[in-house]
Amino acid sequence: MAFPNSIYGKYGWEKVQTSEQKHKLGTRMVFDDGRAFRYAEVGGSDIAAGAIVQAAAGVANHDMDLAITTAASGVTSVTVTLGGTASTKNQYKDGFLYINDGATGEGHVYKIKSNAAGDSGGTCALTLDEEDGIVTALTNGTHLAGLAVNTYSNVVISPTTVTNMAVGVAPRLLTTEYFGWLQTWGEAAVLANAAGVVGQHIRVGGASTAGGFEDMDFDGSGENEQVIGVQLLIASAATDYAFVYLTIAP
């Protein structure tokens, strides 16, 4: 089944969620007013409307330095040796294999079509969704790799200690394990963790409340957090939902 990667939506479509997948993860939907959204799979907990949402955290024993078996150029089958955490079947479907070390061949990223289950400390067989397969042959003992789930798979409310990048804001209550839309660009209502300043950049909110934002005031504190937009209309009050212009992804 073919999935378009960008669609033009109607007002209200952003609030539709389903228990079955209807679009390819990451599909972009735009409105004629300029607002943009990305299609995502919700992780293990509901996400409230107006909450900032982040990509799933990486698995520490899968995310880099995995030994890789020999793979010739042009093939679409690669096997890696996992760390001390098992993998489930298709855990990395539509995600990525990246080569993080190993001279020639490092720096390449490959799309994963499917993966087999793998035991803790055992091997995990990957099938790549790449027409021409591996560009540069990979060698056991030389090349090391990491696995990443699709950025829009199993998304979660942005925690008080950030563990991945913010990918959008929930435009409605999103139900665990359902599929729906995250707003990434344009006017939105977003949970405020502190009083805001009109016209000032806003950032992922830090330790106050999960899913909220604070000002990026460049005062020497909290300046490393991800900027997600600009405060609009009126200064927000803490715990209210502020009107902001999101600039996460157009």
Coordinates of N, CA and C in Angstrom, one line a residue:
M1 N 0.8 -1.2 0.0 CA 0.0 0.0 0.0 C 0.9 1.2 0.0
A2 N 0.6 2.2 -0.9 CA 1.4 3.4 -1.0 C 0.9 4.4 0.0
F3 N 1.8 5.2 0.6 CA 1.5 6.2 1.5 C 2.1 7.5 1.0
P4 N 1.3 8.6 0.7 CA 1.9 9.9 0.4 C 2.6 10.5 1.6
N5 N 3.7 11.2 1.4 CA 4.4 11.7 2.5 C 4.0 13.1 2.9
S6 N 3.1 13.8 2.1 CA 2.6 15.1 2.5 C 1.1 15.2 1.9
I7 N 0.2 15.6 2.8 CA -1.2 15.8 2.4 C -1.7 17.2 2.8
Y8 N -2.7 17.6 2.1 CA -3.4 18.9 2.4 C -4.6 18.6 3.2
G9 N -4.7 19.1 4.4 CA -5.8 18.7 5.3 C -6.9 19.8 5.4
K10 N -8.0 19.5 6.1 CA -9.0 20.4 6.4 C -9.1 20.6 7.9
Y11 N -9.5 21.8 8.3 CA -9.6 22.1 9.7 C -10.4 21.0 10.5
G12 N -9.8 20.5 11.5 CA -10.5 19.4 12.3 C -9.8 18.1 12.1
W13 N -9.2 17.9 10.9 CA -8.5 16.6 10.7 C -7.4 16.3 11.7
E14 N -6.8 17.4 12.2 CA -5.7 17.2 13.2 C -6.2 16.6 14.5
K15 N -7.5 16.6 14.7 CA -8.0 16.0 15.9 C -8.5 14.6 15.8
V16 N -8.3 14.0 14.6 CA -8.7 12.6 14.4 C -7.6 11.7 14.8
Q17 N -8.0 10.7 15.6 CA -7.0 9.6 16.0 C -7.7 8.3 15.7
T18 N -6.9 7.2 15.5 CA -7.4 5.9 15.2 C -6.6 4.9 15.9
S19 N -7.2 3.7 16.1 CA -6.4 2.6 16.7 C -5.6 1.9 15.7
E20 N -5.9 2.0 14.4 CA -5.1 1.4 13.3 C -4.4 2.5 12.5
Q21 N -3.2 2.2 12.0 CA -2.4 3.1 11.3 C -3.0 3.5 9.9
K22 N -3.2 4.8 9.7 CA -3.8 5.2 8.4 C -2.8 5.9 7.5
H23 N -1.6 6.3 8.0 CA -0.6 7.0 7.2 C 0.7 6.5 7.6
K24 N 1.7 6.7 6.8 CA 3.1 6.4 7.1 C 3.5 7.4 8.2
L25 N 4.2 6.8 9.2 CA 4.7 7.6 10.3 C 5.6 8.8 9.8
G26 N 5.3 10.0 10.3 CA 6.0 11.2 9.9 C 5.4 11.9 8.7
T27 N 4.3 11.3 8.2 CA 3.5 12.0 7.1 C 3.2 13.4 7.5
R28 N 3.4 14.4 6.7 CA 3.2 15.8 6.9 C 1.8 16.2 6.4
M29 N 1.1 16.9 7.2 CA -0.2 17.5 6.8 C -0.2 19.0 7.0
V30 N -0.6 19.7 6.0 CA -0.6 21.2 6.1 C -2.0 21.7 5.8
F31 N -2.3 22.8 6.5 CA -3.6 23.5 6.3 C -3.3 24.8 5.4
D32 N -4.4 25.3 4.8 CA -4.2 26.5 4.0 C -3.8 27.8 4.8
D33 N -3.9 27.7 6.2 CA -3.5 28.8 7.0 C -2.0 28.7 7.4
G34 N -1.3 27.7 6.9 CA 0.1 27.5 7.2 C 0.5 26.6 8.3
R35 N -0.5 26.2 9.1 CA -0.2 25.2 10.2 C 0.2 23.9 9.6
A36 N 1.1 23.2 10.3 CA 1.6 21.9 9.8 C 1.6 20.9 11.0
F37 N 1.5 19.6 10.6 CA 1.4 18.5 11.5 C 2.1 17.3 11.0
R38 N 2.5 16.4 11.9 CA 3.2 15.2 11.6 C 2.4 14.0 12.2
Y39 N 2.3 12.9 11.5 CA 1.6 11.7 11.9 C 2.4 10.9 12.8
A40 N 1.9 10.4 13.9 CA 2.7 9.7 14.9 C 2.0 8.6 15.6
E41 N 2.7 7.7 16.2 CA 2.2 6.7 17.0 C 2.4 7.0 18.5
V42 N 1.4 7.0 19.3 CA 1.5 7.3 20.7 C 2.1 6.2 21.5
G43 N 3.0 6.5 22.5 CA 3.6 5.5 23.3 C 2.7 4.9 24.4
G44 N 3.3 4.6 25.5 CA 2.5 3.9 26.6 C 1.6 4.6 27.5
S45 N 1.5 6.0 27.3 CA 0.6 6.8 28.2 C -0.1 7.8 27.3
D46 N -1.3 8.2 27.7 CA -2.1 9.2 27.1 C -1.3 10.5 27.1
I47 N -1.5 11.4 26.1 CA -0.9 12.7 26.0 C -1.9 13.7 26.0
A48 N -1.9 14.7 26.9 CA -3.0 15.7 27.0 C -2.8 16.7 25.9
A49 N -4.0 17.3 25.5 CA -3.9 18.4 24.5 C -3.1 19.5 25.0
G50 N -2.3 20.1 24.1 CA -1.4 21.2 24.4 C -0.1 20.9 25.0
A51 N 0.2 19.6 25.2 CA 1.4 19.2 25.8 C 2.5 19.0 24.7
I52 N 3.7 19.4 25.0 CA 4.9 19.2 24.1 C 5.2 17.7 24.1
V53 N 5.5 17.2 22.9 CA 5.7 15.7 22.8 C 7.1 15.5 22.2
Q54 N 7.8 14.5 22.8 CA 9.1 14.2 22.3 C 9.2 12.8 21.7
A55 N 10.2 12.6 20.9 CA 10.5 11.3 20.3 C 10.9 10.3 21.4
A56 N 10.7 9.0 21.2 CA 11.0 8.0 22.2 C 12.5 8.0 22.5
A57 N 12.8 7.8 23.8 CA 14.2 7.7 24.2 C 14.9 6.5 23.5
G58 N 16.2 6.6 23.2 CA 16.9 5.5 22.7 C 17.1 4.4 23.7
V59 N 17.3 3.1 23.2 CA 17.6 2.0 24.1 C 19.1 2.0 24.3
A60 N 19.5 2.1 25.5 CA 21.0 2.2 25.8 C 21.8 1.1 25.2
N61 N 21.3 -0.1 25.2 CA 22.1 -1.2 24.7 C 21.9 -1.5 23.2
H62 N 21.2 -0.5 22.5 CA 21.0 -0.6 21.1 C 21.5 0.7 20.3
D63 N 21.8 1.7 21.0 CA 21.9 3.0 20.4 C 23.2 3.3 19.7
M64 N 24.3 2.6 20.0 CA 25.5 2.8 19.3 C 26.5 1.7 19.7
D65 N 27.6 1.6 18.9 CA 28.7 0.7 19.2 C 28.3 -0.8 19.2
L66 N 27.3 -1.1 18.3 CA 27.0 -2.5 18.2 C 27.8 -3.1 17.1
A67 N 28.4 -4.3 17.4 CA 29.3 -5.0 16.5 C 28.4 -5.4 15.3
I68 N 28.9 -5.4 14.1 CA 28.1 -5.7 12.9 C 28.8 -6.8 12.2
T69 N 28.0 -7.7 11.7 CA 28.6 -8.8 10.9 C 29.0 -8.3 9.5
T70 N 29.7 -9.1 8.8 CA 30.2 -8.7 7.5 C 29.0 -8.6 6.5
A71 N 29.0 -7.4 5.8 CA 27.9 -7.2 4.9 C 28.5 -6.6 3.6
A72 N 28.3 -7.2 2.5 CA 28.9 -6.7 1.2 C 28.1 -5.5 0.7
S73 N 28.7 -4.7 -0.1 CA 28.0 -3.6 -0.7 C 26.9 -4.2 -1.6
G74 N 25.8 -3.5 -1.6 CA 24.6 -3.8 -2.4 C 23.6 -4.7 -1.7
V75 N 23.9 -5.3 -0.6 CA 23.0 -6.2 0.1 C 22.0 -5.4 1.0
T76 N 20.9 -6.0 1.3 CA 19.9 -5.3 2.1 C 19.7 -6.0 3.4
S77 N 20.5 -7.0 3.8 CA 20.4 -7.7 5.0 C 21.7 -7.5 5.8
V78 N 21.5 -7.1 7.1 CA 22.6 -6.8 8.0 C 22.2 -7.3 9.4
T79 N 23.2 -7.9 10.0 CA 23.0 -8.4 11.4 C 23.9 -7.7 12.4
V80 N 23.3 -7.3 13.5 CA 24.1 -6.6 14.5 C 24.1 -7.5 15.8
T81 N 25.1 -7.3 16.7 CA 25.1 -8.0 18.0 C 24.6 -7.0 19.0
L82 N 23.5 -7.3 19.7 CA 22.9 -6.4 20.7 C 23.7 -6.4 22.0
G83 N 23.5 -5.3 22.7 CA 24.0 -5.2 24.1 C 23.1 -6.0 25.0
G84 N 23.1 -5.7 26.3 CA 22.3 -6.5 27.3 C 20.9 -6.2 27.3
T85 N 20.2 -5.9 26.2 CA 18.8 -5.8 26.1 C 18.3 -6.4 24.8
A86 N 17.2 -7.2 25.0 CA 16.7 -7.9 23.8 C 15.9 -7.0 22.9
S87 N 15.7 -7.4 21.7 CA 14.9 -6.6 20.7 C 13.7 -7.4 20.4
T88 N 12.6 -6.7 20.2 CA 11.4 -7.4 19.7 C 11.2 -7.3 18.2
K89 N 10.4 -8.2 17.7 CA 10.2 -8.2 16.2 C 9.7 -6.9 15.8
N90 N 10.3 -6.3 14.7 CA 9.9 -5.0 14.1 C 9.9 -3.8 15.1
Q91 N 10.7 -4.0 16.1 CA 10.9 -2.8 17.0 C 11.4 -1.6 16.3
Y92 N 12.3 -1.9 15.3 CA 12.9 -0.8 14.5 C 12.4 -0.7 13.1
K93 N 11.2 -1.2 12.8 CA 10.6 -1.0 11.5 C 10.4 0.5 11.3
D94 N 10.8 0.9 10.1 CA 10.7 2.3 9.6 C 11.7 3.2 10.4
G95 N 12.5 2.6 11.2 CA 13.6 3.3 11.9 C 14.9 3.3 11.1
F96 N 16.0 3.5 11.8 CA 17.3 3.7 11.1 C 18.4 2.8 11.7
L97 N 19.3 2.4 10.8 CA 20.6 1.9 11.2 C 21.6 2.9 10.8
Y98 N 22.5 3.3 11.7 CA 23.5 4.3 11.4 C 24.9 3.7 11.8
I99 N 25.8 4.0 11.0 CA 27.2 3.4 11.2 C 28.0 4.5 12.0
N100 N 28.2 4.3 13.3 CA 28.8 5.4 14.1 C 30.3 5.3 14.2
D101 N 30.9 4.2 13.7 CA 32.4 4.1 13.8 C 32.9 3.0 12.8
G102 N 34.1 3.2 12.3 CA 34.7 2.1 11.5 C 35.3 2.5 10.2
A103 N 36.0 3.7 10.2 CA 36.7 4.1 9.0 C 35.7 4.3 7.8
T104 N 36.1 3.7 6.6 CA 35.2 3.8 5.5 C 33.9 3.1 5.8
G105 N 32.8 3.8 5.5 CA 31.5 3.3 5.8 C 30.8 4.0 7.0
E106 N 31.6 4.6 7.9 CA 30.9 5.3 9.0 C 30.3 6.6 8.5
G107 N 29.3 7.0 9.2 CA 28.5 8.2 8.8 C 27.4 7.9 7.9
H108 N 27.2 6.7 7.4 CA 26.0 6.3 6.6 C 24.8 6.0 7.5
V109 N 23.6 6.3 6.9 CA 22.3 6.0 7.6 C 21.5 5.2 6.6
Y110 N 20.9 4.1 7.1 CA 20.1 3.3 6.3 C 18.7 3.1 6.9
K111 N 17.7 3.1 6.1 CA 16.3 2.9 6.5 C 16.0 1.4 6.7
I112 N 15.4 1.1 7.9 CA 15.1 -0.3 8.2 C 13.7 -0.6 7.8
K113 N 13.5 -1.7 7.1 CA 12.2 -2.2 6.6 C 11.6 -3.1 7.7
S114 N 12.4 -3.9 8.3 CA 11.9 -4.9 9.3 C 13.1 -5.4 10.1
N115 N 12.8 -6.0 11.3 CA 13.9 -6.6 12.0 C 13.3 -7.8 12.8
A116 N 14.2 -8.8 12.9 CA 13.8 -10.0 13.7 C 14.0 -9.7 15.2
A117 N 13.3 -10.5 16.0 CA 13.6 -10.5 17.5 C 15.0 -10.9 17.7
G118 N 15.6 -10.3 18.8 CA 17.0 -10.7 19.1 C 17.1 -10.8 20.6
D119 N 17.9 -11.8 21.1 CA 18.1 -12.0 22.5 C 19.1 -11.0 23.1
S120 N 19.0 -10.7 24.4 CA 20.0 -9.9 25.1 C 21.4 -10.5 24.8
G121 N 22.3 -9.6 24.3 CA 23.6 -10.1 24.0 C 23.7 -10.9 22.7
G122 N 22.6 -11.2 22.1 CA 22.6 -12.0 20.9 C 22.5 -11.1 19.6
T123 N 22.2 -11.8 18.5 CA 22.2 -11.0 17.2 C 20.8 -10.6 16.9
C124 N 20.7 -9.6 16.0 CA 19.4 -9.1 15.5 C 19.6 -8.9 14.0
A125 N 18.8 -9.6 13.3 CA 18.8 -9.5 11.8 C 17.9 -8.4 11.3
L126 N 18.5 -7.5 10.5 CA 17.8 -6.3 9.9 C 17.6 -6.5 8.4
T127 N 16.4 -6.1 7.9 CA 16.2 -6.0 6.5 C 16.1 -4.5 6.2
L128 N 16.9 -4.0 5.3 CA 16.9 -2.6 4.9 C 15.9 -2.3 3.8
D129 N 15.3 -1.1 3.9 CA 14.4 -0.6 2.9 C 15.2 0.4 2.0
E130 N 16.2 -0.1 1.3 CA 17.1 0.7 0.5 C 17.2 0.0 -0.8
E131 N 16.9 0.7 -1.9 CA 16.9 0.1 -3.2 C 18.3 -0.5 -3.6
D132 N 19.4 0.2 -3.2 CA 20.7 -0.2 -3.6 C 21.5 -0.8 -2.5
G133 N 20.8 -1.0 -1.3 CA 21.5 -1.7 -0.2 C 22.7 -0.9 0.4
I134 N 23.5 -1.7 1.0 CA 24.7 -1.1 1.7 C 25.6 -0.5 0.6
V135 N 26.0 0.7 0.8 CA 26.9 1.4 -0.1 C 28.3 1.0 0.0
T136 N 28.8 0.9 1.2 CA 30.2 0.5 1.5 C 30.2 -0.8 2.3
A137 N 30.9 -1.8 1.9 CA 30.9 -3.1 2.7 C 31.3 -2.8 4.1
L138 N 30.5 -3.5 5.0 CA 30.8 -3.4 6.4 C 31.5 -4.7 6.9
T139 N 32.4 -4.5 7.9 CA 33.3 -5.6 8.3 C 33.1 -5.8 9.8
N140 N 33.0 -7.1 10.2 CA 32.9 -7.5 11.6 C 34.3 -7.1 12.2
G141 N 34.2 -6.5 13.4 CA 35.4 -6.1 14.1 C 35.9 -4.7 13.7
T142 N 35.4 -4.2 12.7 CA 35.8 -2.8 12.2 C 34.6 -1.8 12.4
H143 N 33.5 -2.2 11.9 CA 32.4 -1.2 11.9 C 31.4 -1.4 13.1
L144 N 31.0 -0.3 13.6 CA 30.0 -0.3 14.8 C 28.8 0.5 14.4
A145 N 27.6 0.1 14.9 CA 26.4 0.7 14.4 C 25.5 1.0 15.6
G146 N 24.5 1.8 15.3 CA 23.4 2.1 16.3 C 22.1 1.9 15.6
L147 N 21.0 1.6 16.5 CA 19.7 1.5 16.0 C 18.8 2.6 16.6
A148 N 17.9 3.2 15.8 CA 17.0 4.2 16.2 C 15.6 3.9 15.7
V149 N 14.6 4.0 16.6 CA 13.3 3.8 16.1 C 12.9 5.0 15.3
N150 N 11.8 4.9 14.5 CA 11.3 6.0 13.8 C 11.0 7.2 14.7
T151 N 11.4 8.4 14.3 CA 11.2 9.6 15.2 C 9.8 9.8 15.6
Y152 N 8.8 9.3 14.9 CA 7.4 9.5 15.2 C 6.7 8.2 15.7
S153 N 7.5 7.2 16.1 CA 7.0 6.0 16.7 C 7.1 6.0 18.2
N154 N 6.0 5.7 18.9 CA 6.0 5.6 20.3 C 6.4 6.9 21.0
V155 N 5.8 8.0 20.5 CA 6.2 9.3 21.1 C 5.6 9.4 22.5
V156 N 6.2 10.3 23.3 CA 5.8 10.5 24.7 C 5.7 11.9 25.0
I157 N 5.0 12.3 26.1 CA 5.0 13.6 26.6 C 6.4 14.0 27.0
S158 N 6.8 15.2 26.7 CA 8.2 15.6 27.0 C 8.4 15.6 28.5
P159 N 9.3 14.8 29.0 CA 9.5 14.6 30.4 C 10.2 15.8 31.0
T160 N 10.2 15.8 32.4 CA 10.9 16.9 33.1 C 12.4 16.8 32.8
T161 N 12.9 15.7 32.6 CA 14.3 15.5 32.1 C 14.3 15.0 30.7
V162 N 14.6 15.9 29.8 CA 14.4 15.6 28.4 C 15.3 14.4 28.0
T163 N 14.8 13.4 27.2 CA 15.6 12.3 26.7 C 15.6 12.2 25.2
N164 N 15.0 13.1 24.5 CA 15.1 13.1 23.1 C 14.5 14.5 22.6
M165 N 14.5 14.7 21.3 CA 14.1 16.0 20.9 C 12.5 16.1 20.8
A166 N 12.0 17.4 21.0 CA 10.6 17.6 20.8 C 10.2 17.5 19.4
V167 N 9.1 16.8 19.1 CA 8.7 16.6 17.7 C 7.3 17.3 17.4
G168 N 6.7 17.8 18.4 CA 5.4 18.5 18.2 C 4.6 18.7 19.4
V169 N 3.4 19.2 19.2 CA 2.5 19.5 20.3 C 1.2 18.8 20.0
A170 N 0.6 18.1 21.1 CA -0.7 17.4 20.9 C -1.8 18.4 20.7
P171 N -2.6 18.3 19.5 CA -3.7 19.2 19.3 C -5.0 18.7 19.9
R172 N -5.0 17.5 20.6 CA -6.1 16.9 21.3 C -5.5 15.9 22.3
L173 N -6.4 15.4 23.1 CA -5.9 14.2 23.9 C -5.6 13.1 23.0
L174 N -4.4 12.6 23.1 CA -4.0 11.5 22.3 C -3.9 10.2 23.2
T175 N -4.6 9.1 22.7 CA -4.7 7.9 23.5 C -3.5 7.0 23.3
T176 N -3.1 6.4 24.4 CA -2.0 5.5 24.3 C -2.2 4.4 23.2
E177 N -1.1 4.2 22.4 CA -1.1 3.1 21.4 C -2.0 3.5 20.2
Y178 N -2.5 4.7 20.1 CA -3.3 5.1 19.0 C -2.4 5.9 18.0
F179 N -2.9 6.2 16.9 CA -2.2 7.0 15.9 C -2.9 8.3 15.7
G180 N -2.2 9.4 15.6 CA -2.8 10.7 15.4 C -1.8 11.7 15.0
W181 N -2.1 13.0 15.1 CA -1.3 14.1 14.6 C -0.7 14.9 15.7
L182 N 0.5 15.4 15.4 CA 1.2 16.4 16.3 C 1.4 17.7 15.5
Q183 N 1.1 18.8 16.1 CA 1.3 20.0 15.5 C 2.8 20.5 15.6
T184 N 3.4 20.9 14.4 CA 4.8 21.2 14.4 C 5.1 22.7 14.0
W185 N 4.1 23.3 13.4 CA 4.3 24.7 12.9 C 3.0 25.5 13.0
G186 N 3.1 26.8 13.3 CA 2.0 27.7 13.3 C 1.3 27.9 14.6
E187 N 0.2 28.6 14.6 CA -0.5 28.9 15.9 C -1.0 27.7 16.6
A188 N -0.7 27.7 17.9 CA -1.1 26.6 18.8 C -1.3 27.0 20.2
A189 N -2.1 26.2 20.9 CA -2.2 26.4 22.4 C -1.2 25.4 23.1
V190 N -0.3 25.9 23.9 CA 0.7 25.0 24.5 C 0.8 25.3 26.0
L191 N 0.9 24.3 26.8 CA 1.0 24.4 28.3 C 2.2 25.2 28.6
A192 N 2.0 26.2 29.5 CA 3.1 27.1 30.0 C 3.5 26.7 31.4
N193 N 4.8 26.6 31.5 CA 5.4 26.3 32.9 C 5.7 27.5 33.7
A194 N 5.7 28.7 33.0 CA 6.1 29.9 33.7 C 5.4 31.1 32.9
A195 N 5.4 32.2 33.6 CA 4.9 33.4 32.9 C 5.7 33.7 31.6
G196 N 5.0 34.1 30.6 CA 5.7 34.3 29.3 C 5.8 35.8 29.0
V197 N 6.6 36.0 27.9 CA 6.8 37.4 27.4 C 6.4 37.4 25.9
V198 N 5.5 38.3 25.5 CA 5.0 38.3 24.1 C 6.2 38.6 23.2
G199 N 6.3 37.9 22.1 CA 7.4 38.1 21.1 C 8.7 37.4 21.5
Q200 N 8.7 36.7 22.6 CA 10.0 36.0 23.0 C 10.0 34.6 22.6
H201 N 11.2 34.0 22.3 CA 11.3 32.6 22.0 C 10.9 31.8 23.2
I202 N 10.3 30.6 22.9 CA 10.0 29.7 24.0 C 10.8 28.4 23.8
R203 N 11.0 27.6 24.8 CA 11.8 26.4 24.8 C 11.1 25.3 25.5
V204 N 11.5 24.1 25.3 CA 11.1 23.0 26.1 C 11.3 23.3 27.6
G205 N 10.3 23.0 28.5 CA 10.2 23.6 29.7 C 11.1 23.2 30.9
G206 N 11.8 22.1 30.8 CA 12.6 21.7 31.9 C 11.9 21.0 33.0
A207 N 12.3 21.2 34.3 CA 11.9 20.4 35.4 C 10.6 20.7 36.0
S208 N 9.9 21.7 35.6 CA 8.6 22.2 36.3 C 7.5 21.2 36.1
T209 N 7.0 21.1 34.9 CA 5.9 20.2 34.6 C 6.1 19.5 33.2
A210 N 5.9 18.2 33.1 CA 6.1 17.5 31.9 C 5.2 18.1 30.8
G211 N 5.7 18.3 29.6 CA 4.9 18.8 28.5 C 4.8 20.3 28.4
G212 N 5.4 21.0 29.3 CA 5.2 22.5 29.3 C 6.4 23.2 28.7
F213 N 6.3 24.5 28.5 CA 7.4 25.3 28.0 C 7.7 26.5 28.9
E214 N 8.9 27.0 28.7 CA 9.3 28.2 29.4 C 9.9 29.2 28.4
D215 N 10.2 30.4 28.8 CA 10.8 31.4 27.9 C 12.3 31.0 27.7
M216 N 12.7 31.3 26.5 CA 14.1 31.3 26.2 C 14.6 32.7 26.3
D217 N 15.0 33.1 27.5 CA 15.3 34.6 27.7 C 16.8 34.9 27.6
F218 N 17.6 33.9 27.3 CA 19.1 34.1 27.1 C 19.7 34.9 28.3
D219 N 19.3 34.5 29.5 CA 19.9 35.1 30.7 C 21.0 34.3 31.3
G220 N 21.5 33.3 30.6 CA 22.5 32.5 31.2 C 22.0 31.2 31.8
S221 N 20.7 31.0 31.9 CA 20.1 29.8 32.5 C 19.2 29.1 31.5
G222 N 19.3 27.8 31.4 CA 18.4 27.1 30.5 C 18.6 27.4 29.0
E223 N 19.7 27.7 28.6 CA 19.9 28.2 27.2 C 20.3 27.0 26.3
N224 N 20.4 25.8 26.8 CA 20.7 24.6 25.9 C 19.5 23.9 25.5
E225 N 18.3 24.2 26.0 CA 17.1 23.5 25.7 C 16.6 23.9 24.2
Q226 N 15.8 23.0 23.7 CA 15.4 23.2 22.3 C 14.4 24.3 22.2
V227 N 14.6 25.3 21.3 CA 13.6 26.3 21.0 C 12.5 25.8 20.2
I228 N 11.2 26.0 20.5 CA 10.1 25.4 19.8 C 9.2 26.4 19.2
G229 N 9.4 27.8 19.5 CA 8.5 28.7 18.9 C 8.6 30.1 19.5
V230 N 7.5 30.9 19.4 CA 7.5 32.3 19.9 C 6.2 32.5 20.6
Q231 N 6.2 33.2 21.7 CA 5.0 33.6 22.4 C 4.2 34.6 21.6
L232 N 2.9 34.4 21.5 CA 2.0 35.3 20.7 C 1.0 36.0 21.7
L233 N 0.4 37.0 21.2 CA -0.9 37.6 21.7 C -0.9 38.2 23.1
I234 N -0.6 37.4 24.1 CA -0.6 37.9 25.5 C 0.4 37.1 26.3
A235 N 0.9 37.8 27.3 CA 1.9 37.1 28.2 C 1.1 35.9 28.9
S236 N 1.7 34.7 28.9 CA 1.0 33.6 29.5 C 1.3 33.6 31.0
A237 N 0.4 32.9 31.7 CA 0.6 32.6 33.1 C 0.9 31.2 33.3
A238 N 1.7 30.9 34.3 CA 2.1 29.5 34.6 C 0.9 28.6 34.8
T239 N 0.9 27.4 34.2 CA -0.1 26.4 34.2 C -1.3 26.7 33.2
D240 N -1.3 27.9 32.6 CA -2.3 28.2 31.6 C -1.8 27.6 30.2
Y241 N -2.6 27.6 29.2 CA -2.3 27.2 27.9 C -2.1 28.5 27.1
A242 N -0.9 28.8 26.6 CA -0.6 30.0 26.0 C -0.7 29.8 24.5
F243 N -1.0 31.0 23.8 CA -1.1 31.0 22.3 C 0.3 31.3 21.8
V244 N 0.8 30.4 21.1 CA 2.2 30.5 20.6 C 2.3 30.2 19.1
Y245 N 3.4 30.5 18.5 CA 3.6 30.2 17.1 C 4.8 29.1 17.1
L246 N 4.4 27.9 16.8 CA 5.4 26.8 16.8 C 6.3 26.9 15.6
T247 N 7.6 26.5 15.8 CA 8.6 26.5 14.7 C 9.4 25.2 14.8
I248 N 8.8 24.1 15.1 CA 9.5 22.9 15.2 C 9.9 22.3 13.9
A249 N 8.9 22.2 13.0 CA 9.2 21.7 11.6 C 8.1 22.2 10.7
P250 N 8.4 22.9 9.6 CA 7.4 23.5 8.7 C 6.6 22.5 7.9

